[in-house]
CSV table of C-alpha atoms and ligand atoms in Angstrom, one decimal:
chain,number,residue,atom,x,y,z
A,1,MET,CA,-0.3,0.5,-0.3
A,2,VAL,CA,2.7,2.7,1.0
A,3,ASN,CA,4.7,1.8,-2.3
A,4,ASN,CA,2.3,2.4,-4.4
A,5,VAL,CA,1.2,5.5,-2.7
A,6,PHE,CA,4.6,6.5,-3.1
A,7,LEU,CA,4.4,6.1,-6.8
A,8,SER,CA,1.8,7.5,-7.5
A,9,MET,CA,2.9,11.2,-5.2
A,10,ILE,CA,6.4,10.3,-7.9
A,11,GLN,CA,4.1,10.7,-10.9
A,12,TYR,CA,1.7,13.3,-9.8
A,13,PHE,CA,5.3,15.4,-8.9
A,14,GLY,CA,6.9,14.7,-12.4
A,15,THR,CA,9.7,16.0,-12.7
A,16,ASP,CA,9.6,18.1,-9.4
A,17,THR,CA,12.7,16.1,-7.4
A,18,LYS,CA,12.5,19.0,-4.8
A,19,ARG,CA,8.7,18.0,-3.6
A,20,ILE,CA,9.3,14.5,-4.3
A,21,ASN,CA,12.9,14.5,-2.3
A,22,HIS,CA,10.9,16.6,0.5
A,23,ALA,CA,7.7,14.1,0.9
A,24,LEU,CA,10.6,11.3,1.1
A,25,LYS,CA,12.2,13.1,3.8
A,26,VAL,CA,9.3,13.3,5.8
A,27,TYR,CA,8.4,10.8,5.5
A,28,GLY,CA,12.0,8.9,7.0
A,29,PHE,CA,11.6,11.6,9.8
A,30,ALA,CA,8.0,10.3,11.1
A,31,THR,CA,8.4,6.6,10.3
A,32,THR,CA,12.2,7.2,13.1
A,33,LEU,CA,9.1,9.2,15.7
A,34,LEU,CA,6.2,6.7,14.9
A,35,VAL,CA,8.3,4.1,15.6
A,36,SER,CA,9.9,5.3,19.1
A,37,GLU,CA,6.7,6.2,20.1
A,38,ASN,CA,5.1,2.5,19.5
A,39,ILE,CA,2.5,3.3,17.0
A,40,THR,CA,1.3,0.8,14.8
A,41,GLY,CA,-1.9,-0.1,13.1
A,42,LYS,CA,-4.5,2.4,11.3
A,43,LEU,CA,-2.4,5.5,13.3
A,44,LYS,CA,1.1,4.0,11.8
A,45,GLU,CA,-0.9,3.8,7.9
A,46,CYS,CA,-2.5,7.6,8.3
A,47,ILE,CA,0.9,9.3,9.7
A,48,ASP,CA,2.3,7.6,6.3
A,49,TYR,CA,-0.2,8.5,3.8
A,50,ALA,CA,-0.3,11.9,5.6
A,51,ALA,CA,3.7,12.3,5.5
A,52,ILE,CA,4.1,10.9,1.4
A,53,LEU,CA,0.9,13.6,0.5
A,54,HIS,CA,0.6,16.5,3.0
A,55,ASP,CA,2.3,18.5,0.3
A,56,ILE,CA,0.0,17.2,-2.7
A,57,GLY,CA,-1.9,20.7,-3.3
A,58,ILE,CA,1.3,22.7,-4.0
A,59,HIS,CA,1.4,22.7,-7.0
A,60,GLU,CA,-2.9,23.4,-7.8
A,61,ALA,CA,-1.7,26.1,-5.2
A,62,GLU,CA,0.6,27.2,-7.8
A,63,ARG,CA,-1.7,27.1,-10.8
A,64,LYS,CA,-4.7,28.9,-9.0
A,65,TYR,CA,-3.3,31.1,-6.6
A,66,GLN,CA,0.2,31.7,-8.4
A,67,SER,CA,1.2,31.0,-4.2
A,68,THR,CA,2.8,28.3,-2.6
A,69,SER,CA,1.3,29.3,0.6
A,70,GLY,CA,0.3,26.6,3.2
A,71,LYS,CA,-3.0,27.6,3.3
A,72,TYR,CA,-3.7,27.5,0.0
A,73,GLN,CA,-1.8,23.7,0.4
A,74,GLU,CA,-4.3,22.9,2.7
A,75,ILE,CA,-7.1,23.6,0.5
A,76,GLU,CA,-6.2,22.3,-2.5
A,77,GLY,CA,-4.3,19.1,-0.9
A,78,PRO,CA,-7.4,16.8,0.3
A,79,ALA,CA,-9.1,15.9,-3.4
A,80,ILE,CA,-6.6,14.8,-5.3
A,81,ALA,CA,-4.7,13.2,-1.8
A,82,THR,CA,-8.2,11.4,-2.3
A,83,LYS,CA,-7.9,10.6,-5.9
A,84,ILE,CA,-4.5,8.8,-4.8
A,85,LEU,CA,-5.5,7.1,-2.1
A,86,LYS,CA,-9.2,5.5,-3.5
A,87,ASP,CA,-7.2,4.8,-7.0
A,88,CYS,CA,-4.6,2.5,-3.7
A,89,GLY,CA,-7.1,0.9,-2.2
A,90,ILE,CA,-7.4,2.7,0.9
A,91,THR,CA,-10.3,2.7,3.2
A,92,ASP,CA,-12.7,6.3,3.6
A,93,GLU,CA,-12.2,6.1,7.2
A,94,ILE,CA,-8.2,6.2,6.8
A,95,ILE,CA,-8.6,8.8,3.7
A,96,ASP,CA,-11.1,10.9,5.8
A,97,ARG,CA,-8.3,11.5,8.7
A,98,VAL,CA,-5.4,11.6,6.2
A,99,CYS,CA,-7.0,14.3,4.3
A,100,PHE,CA,-8.0,15.7,7.8
A,101,LEU,CA,-4.2,16.2,8.4
A,102,ILE,CA,-3.0,17.1,5.0
A,103,GLY,CA,-5.9,19.9,5.4
A,104,ASN,CA,-4.7,21.6,8.3
A,105,HIS,CA,-0.9,20.6,8.4
A,106,HIS,CA,0.3,24.2,8.8
A,107,SER,CA,-2.5,25.2,11.8
A,108,TYR,CA,-0.8,23.7,14.8
A,109,GLN,CA,-3.7,25.1,17.2
A,110,LYS,CA,-5.6,22.1,15.5
A,111,ILE,CA,-3.2,19.1,16.5
A,112,ASP,CA,-5.4,16.6,18.2
A,113,GLY,CA,-3.7,13.1,17.8
A,114,MET,CA,-0.1,11.6,17.6
A,115,ASP,CA,-0.9,11.2,14.0
A,116,PHE,CA,-1.1,14.9,13.7
A,117,GLN,CA,1.6,15.8,16.1
A,118,ILE,CA,4.2,13.1,14.3
A,119,LEU,CA,3.7,15.2,10.9
A,120,VAL,CA,3.7,18.6,12.4
A,121,GLU,CA,7.7,17.6,13.9
A,122,ALA,CA,8.9,15.5,11.1
A,123,ASP,CA,7.8,18.4,8.3
A,124,PHE,CA,9.9,20.7,10.5
A,125,LEU,CA,12.5,18.9,10.9
A,126,VAL,CA,12.9,19.1,7.1
A,127,ASN,CA,11.7,22.2,6.6
A,128,ILE,CA,14.2,23.7,9.0
A,129,HIS,CA,16.9,23.0,7.0
A,130,GLU,CA,15.4,23.6,3.9
A,131,ASP,CA,14.2,26.7,4.7
A,132,GLU,CA,17.8,27.8,6.2
A,133,MET,CA,15.8,28.8,9.4
A,134,LYS,CA,17.8,30.7,12.3
A,135,LYS,CA,18.3,29.7,15.2
A,136,SER,CA,16.3,31.6,17.3
A,137,SER,CA,13.0,30.3,15.0
A,138,ILE,CA,14.2,26.8,15.7
A,139,GLU,CA,14.0,27.5,19.2
A,140,SER,CA,11.0,28.6,19.4
A,141,ILE,CA,9.8,25.8,17.0
A,142,ARG,CA,10.9,23.4,19.5
A,143,ASN,CA,9.6,24.8,22.5
A,144,ASN,CA,6.4,25.4,20.7
A,145,TYR,CA,5.4,22.8,18.7
A,146,PHE,CA,7.8,19.5,19.9
A,147,LYS,CA,6.0,17.0,22.1
A,148,THR,CA,7.9,13.8,21.4
A,149,ILE,CA,11.0,12.5,23.1
A,150,THR,CA,12.4,12.0,20.0
A,151,GLY,CA,11.2,14.8,17.9
A,152,LYS,CA,12.9,16.6,21.0
A,153,ARG,CA,16.4,14.7,20.9
A,154,ILE,CA,16.5,14.5,16.6
A,155,ILE,CA,15.9,18.8,16.3
A,156,ASP,CA,18.7,19.1,19.3
A,157,SER,CA,21.1,16.9,17.6
A,158,LEU,CA,20.5,18.4,13.9
A,159,TYR,CA,20.0,21.7,14.9
A,160,LEU,CA,20.6,23.5,18.5
A,161,VAL,CA,24.0,21.5,19.9
A,162,VAL,CA,26.5,24.1,19.6
B,1,LIG,FE1,6.2,19.9,4.0
């Protein structure tokens, strides 16, 4: 299942290796975090698919609004993710939750579960590097949004150890 979702994401993004690599990196960190938290079953499935597809709305956001802002990605992502996941045979229950995560993944005040928490931490671990964030911003992200022990350990060792 995960393999088919990966292939669909890669095909959807076409030659946009930047987005494909981003999804692969977020999936890698998300997997590390969910294994550390002993997450299995449907919750793991939701994290897997959400990590792979969380930015899938970015091309539509650029096309319709000439913007890659998180707000537009959140609007455009769920419909594209639904089609991909349905074609991969994923159940409606899982699709609904994954679409909620994709549709809100920049709305940190809406974090309501471990799947959402891990997606946000994994995305930050990648974005901090890709966006070349300042140390003060990284510290504030850690203090405000990081909750898992492993997520804190990784953000510290990657970005905050002097
Ligand atoms: Fe992302």
